[in-house]
């Protein structure tokens, strides 16, 4: 071995051997860790880091998520992550402090007998074995954790732990633990061994137990685990019963998510004693009560409040002026919006869908200048939509199924980022503003935007509940109002629009040919209006159109021939008496019948005309002739008139004849003149 080769080999041979054993179980068909075979120095291997002084391996990071993101964009069907076996012999690396194997597709975890007999003091601080959503990893126990008492971060999310009944005891052996993530691990209990006097998790700050199957109540002692806990996520874990009062012991709690469970009862009265709470999510449970104002009014730091899809009633709470996100949808709140809500200067998301609220709410709208999502649908709100709307970021506006009246202000259509507008089932009147073209996001393709929370989307003739709608979804629904006048041409130039519903109004005018440019249109409903004219041929170009309703208008002519338009049934076109073509009656037969009836009518008219002319001629002829035969003076005058006319015709004929002869024979011109003179005499 040369001196140069010796300098390149830095890593400890024992560490190199352990890494080599670990690599044998990995399926790396794409060469993502190819350097493990080509480089002699294991400290130069991809994902491996060594201490500069001891040359011992201290870090192994094979989280290839950033690399995968790049490859997914460039080669979405070819790129794969690491697969195969995680050999836990890797924990034998004496100086290893950081191990991250997350976001891969490993399917087996193996433990060696050597690993269970680790004699050295573990230096491991960070351990992340979490796998992606396709994970099939499974562990029968967590006893192997006990030697690693220095662990501060542990993430086993996505690993099947349903056979592990003592997971709490195992975690209890990690007194230094600051963050524990066991999401989507199929945990099914909160059982604690009676021999354990108490759980020593006093250092724990962050706890993720979401997406499990606990199927039990939260034990009262659970919130006595630690008083320093600031982040608690128990979302969608099938938890039953009431919220324990011991929750109030977590005085440092800033984030609490108990959404999508089966919790009952009321919110603990003392929750206002959590002075630092910023994020409270109780969405989609079975909680009830009418004491919400007294419960939440003192939470001055609260900026995220989601208590939708419960059974709360009474008046709306008095929300912290720090509020940014407010979801009170699908409850039984009544009354009007508190006047103090005008102070929510930072509010950007509000969802009050499906309550029993009333009053003129929209006067607050001009004060919420940071708003990008507003859903006030399915209530009893009244008043007009304010003309002064100073929001610059509005993306979603849902005022559906209320008692709003007046005209639609043009300012609403000046919102550059607006992508979802639903004003259906109100009492709005007047004509549509002619500035719809300013809805930039509906005219140009834009991949940026916020993922919208829970929303009722009415499209394709049906309603859909969507928990998280794509930010690129674009909808306009103005149906079931009292709108009149012509539909602005600009509306049919919004080429990114996917759903357009103007049905059940009194709109007039025609469908312009520009509709053919709305290539992304999936649902179009113009039914029950007073629209007229022919259906433009360009509509046959709408290849994504999955729902069409043009019924009950005054359209006429033939339905354009195109696979898309003929795929809809009769109900899409009925109520237009002068409209024909598939799927309605055949236009050809009707046109021929119409032409035949037209010819018959023309023949009858001609026959009547000829008959009238004949009768008129006969009447005139016999009227004149009868007079000539019966009146002597008329008869003599008639004969004199006929004689005079005959003489004049004879003279004129002879003059013309002689003129012709002179032109043909100039030499005999004199003779011709004499003959003419004699004839005239």
XYZ file of C-alpha atoms in Angstrom:
681
model
C 0.000 0.000 0.000
C 1.419 3.375 -1.005
C 1.689 6.393 1.274
C -1.055 8.192 -0.698
C -3.424 5.220 -0.367
C -2.745 5.133 3.373
C -3.688 8.817 3.692
C -7.022 8.212 1.925
C -8.076 5.458 4.336
C -9.286 7.419 7.380
C -12.299 5.605 8.878
C -12.086 3.046 11.625
C -11.966 -0.543 10.329
C -14.582 -1.698 12.828
C -16.957 1.045 11.707
C -16.278 0.165 8.084
C -17.107 -3.488 8.746
C -20.376 -2.571 10.475
C -21.370 -0.299 7.585
C -20.503 -3.041 5.070
C -22.743 -5.532 6.899
C -25.524 -2.942 6.970
C -25.158 -2.326 3.215
C -25.589 -6.008 2.343
C -29.283 -5.853 3.197
C -29.958 -2.754 1.109
C -31.318 -3.006 -2.406
C -29.717 -0.114 -4.250
C -30.461 -0.924 -7.885
C -30.132 2.748 -8.863
C -26.686 3.272 -7.394
C -27.735 5.939 -4.941
C -25.025 4.888 -2.511
C -22.581 3.698 -5.145
C -19.687 5.407 -3.352
C -19.890 2.673 -0.705
C -18.304 0.388 -3.276
C -15.899 2.730 -5.065
C -14.430 4.787 -2.207
C -11.911 3.111 0.102
C -12.430 5.619 2.876
C -15.842 4.966 4.480
C -15.867 8.559 5.729
C -16.232 9.561 2.054
C -19.239 7.306 1.520
C -22.494 9.020 0.653
C -24.442 9.868 3.817
C -21.580 9.016 6.173
C -19.887 11.624 8.385
C -16.881 11.119 10.649
C -15.271 13.036 13.459
C -12.200 14.894 12.179
C -10.115 13.938 15.189
C -11.129 10.361 16.033
C -12.061 9.342 12.470
C -15.050 7.465 13.948
C -18.454 7.464 12.245
C -20.760 9.909 14.041
C -23.543 10.402 11.521
C -25.403 8.313 8.940
C -28.001 10.212 6.925
C -29.661 8.258 4.113
C -32.783 10.393 3.932
C -32.843 10.856 0.196
C -35.991 12.969 0.122
C -34.350 16.085 -1.413
C -32.713 13.936 -4.081
C -35.990 12.098 -4.703
C -37.803 15.389 -5.171
C -35.338 16.319 -7.887
C -35.598 12.946 -9.603
C -39.386 12.890 -9.313
C -39.492 16.087 -11.334
C -37.024 14.892 -13.946
C -37.789 11.164 -14.074
C -41.114 10.608 -12.235
C -41.605 7.003 -13.352
C -38.060 5.773 -12.914
C -36.707 7.011 -9.619
C -36.899 4.743 -6.566
C -35.612 5.097 -3.018
C -33.643 2.563 -1.037
C -35.419 -0.733 -0.396
C -34.694 -3.998 1.345
C -33.593 -4.562 4.944
C -32.688 -2.263 7.810
C -30.092 -4.220 9.756
C -30.066 -2.745 13.259
C -26.433 -3.753 13.608
C -25.891 -0.153 12.540
C -26.528 0.827 16.163
C -23.241 -0.918 17.097
C -21.346 2.118 15.789
C -19.957 3.306 19.124
C -19.772 7.006 18.346
C -22.899 7.243 16.249
C -25.007 10.188 17.408
C -27.261 10.772 14.379
C -29.105 8.131 12.333
C -31.687 9.053 9.682
C -33.049 6.354 7.368
C -36.414 8.033 6.802
C -38.440 8.411 3.618
C -37.278 5.196 1.987
C -39.044 1.950 1.099
C -37.452 -0.564 3.441
C -39.689 -3.535 4.160
C -37.768 -5.503 6.827
C -36.104 -4.630 10.131
C -33.689 -7.223 11.500
C -32.047 -7.366 14.926
C -28.832 -9.273 15.542
C -27.931 -10.893 18.842
C -24.890 -8.635 18.994
C -27.053 -5.530 18.916
C -29.010 -6.676 21.950
C -25.760 -6.934 23.901
C -24.409 -3.438 23.412
C -22.001 -2.858 26.275
C -20.787 0.639 25.460
C -22.605 3.764 26.486
C -24.744 4.821 23.538
C -24.081 8.262 22.084
C -27.178 8.177 19.918
C -29.149 11.420 20.171
C -31.178 11.458 16.950
C -32.943 8.368 15.521
C -35.382 8.531 12.595
C -36.590 5.283 11.018
C -39.894 6.668 9.774
C -40.955 5.317 6.429
C -43.160 6.602 3.679
C -46.835 5.746 3.165
C -46.050 2.441 1.430
C -44.191 1.093 4.436
C -44.539 -2.546 5.469
C -42.058 -2.303 8.323
C -43.110 -4.009 11.531
C -41.654 -4.359 15.027
C -42.766 -6.791 17.725
C -41.118 -4.914 20.600
C -39.234 -1.770 21.530
C -36.925 -3.321 24.098
C -33.928 -2.450 21.945
C -34.422 1.223 22.892
C -33.287 0.844 26.501
C -29.489 1.175 25.902
C -30.005 4.502 24.162
C -30.842 6.643 27.154
C -29.283 9.724 25.542
C -31.893 9.859 22.797
C -33.481 13.273 22.417
C -35.314 12.703 19.120
C -37.120 9.459 18.201
C -39.279 9.023 15.115
C -40.754 5.614 14.275
C -43.791 6.959 12.377
C -45.181 4.610 9.767
C -43.795 1.457 11.393
C -46.398 -1.108 12.443
C -46.282 -1.392 16.249
C -49.688 -2.976 16.855
C -48.042 -5.963 18.609
C -46.142 -3.711 20.995
C -48.242 -3.524 24.155
C -45.591 -1.864 26.334
C -44.653 1.076 24.144
C -45.175 3.532 27.004
C -42.796 1.587 29.260
C -40.205 1.420 26.490
C -40.399 5.154 25.956
C -40.139 5.618 29.701
C -36.533 4.372 29.521
C -35.548 7.483 27.583
C -35.374 10.260 30.207
C -33.637 12.734 27.883
C -36.285 12.489 25.163
C -37.455 15.863 23.855
C -39.464 14.780 20.795
C -41.367 11.534 20.225
C -43.098 10.770 16.931
C -45.186 7.585 16.726
C -47.736 8.659 14.130
C -49.449 6.030 11.981
C -47.988 3.155 13.996
C -51.274 1.309 14.627
C -50.921 1.851 18.366
C -54.050 0.553 20.078
C -53.727 1.190 23.800
C -52.586 3.397 26.648
C -51.849 0.438 28.889
C -49.226 0.967 31.551
C -47.591 -1.772 33.608
C -48.766 -1.622 37.259
C -45.172 -2.111 38.393
C -44.300 1.280 36.903
C -44.848 3.840 39.629
C -44.706 6.826 37.305
C -43.643 7.785 33.803
C -40.413 9.727 33.682
C -40.916 11.879 30.593
C -40.363 15.207 32.231
C -38.157 16.431 29.360
C -40.693 15.738 26.619
C -41.642 18.837 24.621
C -43.165 17.419 21.411
C -45.439 14.377 21.159
C -46.963 13.052 17.903
C -49.412 10.154 18.290
C -51.700 10.923 15.366
C -53.255 8.398 12.948
C -53.394 5.486 15.358
C -56.211 3.264 16.587
C -56.297 3.829 20.338
C -60.041 2.958 20.653
C -60.101 4.029 24.297
C -60.380 7.089 26.468
C -57.490 9.350 27.266
C -56.471 8.346 30.797
C -56.396 11.205 33.252
C -52.748 10.518 34.081
C -51.738 10.903 30.434
C -51.299 14.668 30.731
C -49.194 14.241 33.844
C -46.368 12.816 31.730
C -44.640 16.147 31.526
C -45.363 19.726 32.388
C -43.069 21.102 29.689
C -45.042 19.714 26.749
C -45.609 22.421 24.142
C -46.771 20.347 21.134
C -49.372 17.541 21.324
C -50.864 15.874 18.258
C -53.469 13.122 18.793
C -55.291 13.712 15.544
C -57.393 10.880 14.042
C -56.527 8.232 16.619
C -60.040 6.961 17.354
C -59.983 8.340 20.896
C -63.264 8.186 22.858
C -64.676 9.786 25.976
C -64.251 13.269 27.370
C -61.246 15.559 27.356
C -59.516 14.943 30.713
C -59.293 17.890 33.075
C -55.612 17.028 33.572
C -55.052 18.667 30.189
C -54.993 21.930 32.138
C -51.719 20.847 33.745
C -49.910 21.539 30.488
C -49.338 25.210 31.167
C -46.691 25.500 28.420
C -48.869 23.931 25.738
C -48.908 25.914 22.501
C -50.239 23.350 20.013
C -53.108 20.929 20.675
C -54.702 18.798 17.947
C -57.482 16.383 18.966
C -59.343 16.542 15.652
C -61.043 13.638 13.873
C -61.702 11.605 17.010
C -64.857 10.618 18.904
C -64.570 12.915 21.880
C -67.775 13.835 23.686
C -68.864 16.262 26.359
C -67.781 19.871 26.548
C -64.510 21.750 26.394
C -63.052 21.892 29.921
C -64.022 25.165 31.556
C -60.492 25.833 32.625
C -59.021 25.727 29.138
C -58.773 29.500 29.356
C -56.072 28.844 31.945
C -53.711 27.733 29.190
C -52.174 31.149 28.624
C -49.765 30.074 25.862
C -52.120 28.079 23.641
C -51.840 29.254 20.024
C -53.271 26.338 18.043
C -56.455 24.555 19.136
C -57.973 21.981 16.802
C -61.032 19.992 17.943
C -62.501 19.595 14.456
C -64.862 16.691 13.739
C -65.677 15.241 17.132
C -68.950 14.953 19.042
C -68.335 17.785 21.462
C -71.209 20.003 22.579
C -72.133 22.859 24.862
C -73.127 26.499 24.670
C -70.480 27.952 26.948
C -67.912 28.570 24.210
C -67.572 32.339 24.889
C -66.627 31.927 28.539
C -64.283 29.077 27.622
C -62.221 30.799 24.950
C -62.495 34.501 25.572
C -59.299 34.697 27.656
C -57.072 32.815 25.215
C -55.282 35.957 24.134
C -52.516 34.124 22.231
C -54.858 31.927 20.188
C -54.328 32.401 16.444
C -55.698 29.078 15.157
C -59.154 27.896 16.249
C -60.877 24.948 14.588
C -63.947 23.520 16.333
C -66.027 22.752 13.236
C -68.189 19.643 12.783
C -69.283 19.343 16.401
C -72.531 20.093 18.199
C -71.740 23.460 19.744
C -74.562 25.959 20.117
C -75.251 29.395 21.536
C -73.653 32.638 20.435
C -70.278 32.957 18.802
C -67.205 33.330 21.092
C -65.279 36.552 21.557
C -62.123 35.572 19.687
C -58.605 36.737 20.314
C -57.562 39.691 18.104
C -54.512 37.577 17.204
C -56.719 35.104 15.304
C -55.521 34.127 11.830
C -57.521 30.921 11.219
C -61.115 30.434 12.458
C -63.286 27.404 11.588
C -66.644 27.123 13.383
C -68.462 25.324 10.558
C -71.119 22.587 10.897
C -72.380 23.550 14.335
C -75.522 25.184 15.718
C -74.275 28.668 16.513
C -76.916 31.375 16.275
C -77.177 35.143 16.452
C -74.957 37.657 14.728
C -71.205 38.044 14.469
C -69.842 39.914 17.508
C -68.892 43.522 16.898
C -65.449 42.815 18.359
C -64.633 40.649 15.332
C -63.958 43.863 13.436
C -60.632 43.888 15.270
C -59.396 40.684 13.617
C -56.891 42.562 11.478
C -54.729 39.492 10.806
C -57.579 37.134 9.913
C -56.920 35.275 6.657
C -59.244 32.251 6.962
C -62.822 32.159 8.275
C -65.307 29.309 7.849
C -68.801 29.625 9.336
C -70.509 27.221 6.928
C -73.777 25.589 8.005
C -74.845 27.269 11.230
C -77.880 29.363 12.165
C -76.186 32.738 12.065
C -77.933 35.910 10.936
C -77.479 39.652 10.607
C -75.542 41.881 8.226
C -72.147 40.243 8.487
C -70.466 41.618 5.419
C -69.853 45.013 6.957
C -66.901 43.312 8.654
C -65.483 42.142 5.350
C -63.860 45.455 4.470
C -61.983 45.402 7.793
C -60.424 41.965 7.224
C -57.755 43.163 4.834
C -55.599 40.014 5.024
C -58.430 37.623 4.190
C -57.865 34.982 1.495
C -60.588 32.460 2.428
C -64.151 33.365 3.492
C -66.977 30.820 3.753
C -70.243 32.120 5.211
C -72.505 29.720 3.324
C -75.629 27.921 4.585
C -76.684 30.518 7.152
C -79.290 33.278 7.350
C -77.070 36.291 6.775
C -78.619 39.289 5.022
C -77.658 42.681 3.631
C -75.596 43.618 0.613
C -72.107 42.726 -0.476
C -69.990 45.782 0.424
C -68.691 47.849 -2.462
C -65.452 48.657 -0.658
C -63.427 45.467 -0.578
C -59.783 46.228 0.062
C -58.502 42.647 0.273
C -55.592 41.934 -2.026
C -55.376 38.190 -1.477
C -58.919 36.800 -1.750
C -58.843 33.319 -3.276
C -62.069 31.731 -2.037
C -65.399 33.527 -1.490
C -68.430 31.403 -0.526
C -71.642 33.234 0.408
C -73.954 30.479 -0.797
C -77.486 29.901 0.541
C -78.113 33.080 2.517
C -80.352 36.129 2.099
C -77.866 38.514 0.509
C -79.405 41.008 -1.912
C -78.486 43.908 -4.157
C -76.014 43.824 -7.038
C -72.679 42.074 -7.288
C -70.023 44.781 -6.853
C -67.482 45.071 -9.634
C -64.723 45.170 -7.024
C -65.343 41.510 -6.286
C -64.229 40.686 -9.810
C -61.081 42.740 -9.432
C -59.547 40.220 -7.043
C -56.424 39.071 -8.863
C -56.077 35.765 -6.983
C -59.769 34.793 -6.804
C -60.199 31.162 -7.877
C -63.441 30.015 -6.199
C -66.528 32.242 -6.183
C -69.868 30.867 -4.941
C -72.759 33.331 -4.538
C -75.509 30.838 -5.391
C -78.963 30.684 -3.779
C -79.277 34.277 -2.623
C -81.410 37.253 -3.689
C -78.812 39.046 -5.766
C -80.147 41.056 -8.706
C -79.029 43.305 -11.543
C -76.559 42.496 -14.278
C -73.132 40.929 -14.078
C -70.169 43.325 -13.959
C -68.263 43.581 -17.216
C -64.823 43.347 -15.639
C -64.642 39.610 -15.026
C -61.575 39.495 -17.269
C -59.597 40.930 -14.320
C -59.794 37.591 -12.494
C -56.192 36.898 -13.412
C -55.934 33.495 -11.733
C -58.876 32.216 -13.768
C -57.307 33.461 -16.969
C -53.704 32.333 -16.558
C -52.162 29.122 -15.249
C -50.740 29.574 -11.764
C -49.311 26.738 -9.678
C -49.032 28.882 -6.569
C -51.783 29.155 -3.976
C -53.016 27.906 -0.634
C -54.452 24.456 -0.116
C -58.027 25.190 0.884
C -59.451 23.489 3.959
C -62.789 21.709 4.162
C -65.212 22.930 1.529
C -68.520 22.015 -0.072
C -67.882 22.012 -3.795
C -70.945 22.117 -6.072
C -70.003 20.922 -9.511
C -71.193 18.549 -12.228
C -74.746 18.811 -10.924
C -73.799 17.394 -7.522
C -72.251 18.536 -4.283
C -68.998 17.127 -2.986
C -67.421 17.504 0.429
C -63.716 17.995 -0.053
C -61.478 18.212 2.983
C -58.574 19.768 1.152
C -59.175 21.288 -2.253
C -56.365 21.860 -4.718
C -55.355 25.542 -4.944
C -55.607 25.360 -8.726
C -59.313 24.512 -8.646
C -61.308 27.336 -10.304
C -65.075 27.750 -9.895
C -67.768 30.385 -10.472
C -71.301 29.638 -9.214
C -73.889 32.437 -9.397
C -76.925 30.178 -9.758
C -80.394 30.608 -8.221
C -80.432 34.395 -7.929
C -82.357 37.159 -9.732
C -79.591 38.174 -12.115
C -80.571 39.672 -15.476
C -79.020 41.237 -18.561
C -76.454 39.730 -20.896
C -73.592 37.509 -19.797
C -70.371 39.503 -20.278
C -68.162 38.156 -23.050
C -65.188 38.343 -20.667
C -66.682 35.518 -18.630
C -66.113 33.119 -21.518
C -62.458 34.139 -21.773
C -61.526 32.687 -18.383
C -59.696 29.786 -19.957
C -58.599 28.167 -16.657
C -62.159 27.957 -15.290
C -63.316 24.403 -14.508
C -66.842 24.934 -13.167
C -69.316 27.591 -14.376
C -72.897 27.668 -13.078
C -75.235 30.535 -14.026
C -78.461 28.521 -13.882
C -81.841 29.663 -12.535
C -81.535 33.370 -13.310
C -83.020 35.650 -16.001
C -79.927 36.107 -18.135
C -80.237 36.868 -21.846
C -77.918 36.881 -24.835
C -76.016 34.169 -26.668
C -73.097 31.844 -26.050
C -70.078 33.325 -27.879
C -67.698 31.284 -30.003
C -64.910 32.113 -27.536
C -66.275 29.431 -25.196
C -64.274 26.954 -27.269
C -61.124 28.362 -25.697
C -62.174 27.271 -22.182
C -60.224 24.040 -22.559
C -60.300 23.188 -18.830
C -64.068 23.453 -18.420
C -65.466 20.344 -16.713
C -68.936 21.491 -15.641
C -71.204 24.016 -17.407
C -74.743 24.824 -16.258
C -76.660 27.619 -18.042
C -80.112 26.094 -17.552
C -83.319 27.963 -16.692
C -82.418 31.346 -18.158
C -83.550 33.287 -21.234
C -80.485 32.655 -23.353
C -80.975 32.334 -27.114
C -79.193 31.817 -30.402
C -77.410 28.746 -31.700
C -75.028 26.582 -29.677
C -71.603 27.510 -31.122
C -69.691 24.818 -32.967
C -66.636 25.620 -30.843
C -68.249 23.900 -27.838
C -67.406 20.585 -29.481
C -63.768 21.361 -28.592
C -64.401 21.164 -24.814
C -62.846 17.735 -24.321
C -62.901 17.773 -20.495
C -66.573 18.668 -20.222
C -68.159 16.046 -17.946
C -71.418 17.841 -17.137
C -73.577 20.068 -19.363
C -77.002 21.577 -18.779
C -78.447 24.029 -21.317
C -82.084 23.129 -20.661
C -85.010 25.556 -20.387
C -83.706 28.405 -22.542
C -84.470 29.676 -26.065
C -81.635 28.049 -27.981
C -82.421 27.058 -31.571
C -80.818 25.312 -34.502
C -78.804 22.149 -34.592
C -76.655 20.887 -31.723
C -73.047 20.937 -33.034
C -71.727 17.530 -33.960
C -68.922 16.408 -31.692
C -68.254 13.370 -29.527
C -68.454 15.401 -26.338
C -71.799 17.133 -26.946
C -73.543 13.995 -28.176
C -72.450 12.058 -25.079
C -74.909 13.942 -22.854
C -78.484 12.765 -22.514
C -81.687 14.568 -23.473
C -81.990 16.275 -20.087
C -79.042 18.506 -20.989
C -81.006 20.139 -23.826
C -84.746 19.837 -23.127
C -86.883 22.929 -22.799
C -85.512 24.523 -25.988
C -88.386 23.948 -28.468
C -86.406 24.992 -31.549
C -83.300 22.971 -30.751
C -82.664 19.726 -32.615
C -79.994 17.166 -33.360
C -78.627 14.262 -31.342
C -79.450 13.462 -28.605
C -82.728 15.300 -29.425
C -84.916 14.639 -32.499
C -83.212 14.387 -35.861
C -82.894 17.792 -37.471
C -83.074 16.469 -41.103
C -86.620 15.083 -40.860
C -87.950 18.191 -39.215
C -86.269 20.466 -41.760
C -87.731 18.468 -44.671
C -91.184 18.590 -43.140
C -90.713 22.304 -42.675
C -89.622 22.766 -46.341
C -92.500 20.599 -47.548
C -94.944 22.651 -45.586
C -93.286 25.772 -47.010
C -93.667 24.556 -50.634
C -97.296 23.684 -50.023
C -97.893 27.126 -48.639
C -96.114 28.735 -51.663
C -98.186 26.691 -54.125
C -101.380 27.695 -52.397
C -100.353 31.337 -52.505
C -99.497 31.110 -56.244
C -102.767 29.366 -57.056
C -104.711 32.019 -55.197
C -102.762 34.754 -56.991
C -103.358 33.265 -60.454
C -107.009 32.659 -59.724
C -107.421 36.244 -58.558
C -105.670 37.572 -61.668
C -107.863 35.448 -63.932
C -111.052 36.554 -62.272
C -109.903 40.188 -62.404
C -109.024 39.936 -66.121
C -112.363 38.369 -66.986
C -114.267 40.938 -64.999
C -112.343 43.797 -66.686
C -112.653 42.288 -70.165
C -116.414 41.771 -69.963
C -116.902 45.138 -68.276
C -115.285 46.927 -71.239
C -116.663 44.710 -74.020
C -120.148 44.760 -72.566
C -120.114 48.536 -72.597
C -119.001 48.597 -76.278
C -121.880 46.404 -77.370
C -124.558 48.233 -75.366
C -123.579 51.960 -75.827
C -123.570 53.305 -79.489
C -121.372 56.360 -78.906
C -118.749 54.223 -77.156
C -118.900 51.702 -80.000
C -118.353 54.350 -82.783
C -115.563 56.012 -80.780
C -113.894 52.609 -80.312
C -113.980 51.935 -84.065
C -112.455 55.353 -84.871
C -109.717 54.730 -82.261
C -108.886 51.346 -83.794
C -108.676 52.815 -87.319
C -106.381 55.628 -86.207
C -104.075 53.251 -84.341
C -103.915 50.988 -87.424
C -102.926 53.847 -89.750
C -100.192 55.043 -87.457
C -98.767 51.555 -87.092
C -98.725 51.116 -90.880
C -96.918 54.421 -91.540
C -94.323 53.707 -88.830
C -93.671 50.273 -90.289
C -93.109 51.612 -93.836
C -90.728 54.345 -92.648
C -88.615 51.791 -90.821
C -88.600 49.521 -93.876
C -87.471 52.275 -96.297
C -84.731 53.353 -93.876
C -83.424 49.817 -93.874
C -83.368 49.715 -97.668
C -81.424 53.000 -97.976
C -78.746 51.623 -95.745
C -78.449 48.518 -97.884
C -78.478 50.325 -101.375
C -77.075 53.889 -101.315
C -77.045 54.258 -105.177
C -80.801 54.078 -105.401
C -81.315 56.598 -102.622
C -83.192 59.063 -104.843
C -85.619 56.461 -106.046
C -86.209 55.417 -102.470
C -87.082 58.944 -101.466
C -89.572 59.309 -104.376
C -91.189 56.024 -103.493
C -91.435 57.132 -99.908
C -93.053 60.376 -100.904
C -95.582 58.677 -103.118
C -96.473 56.197 -100.402
C -96.928 58.914 -97.845
C -99.221 60.797 -100.200
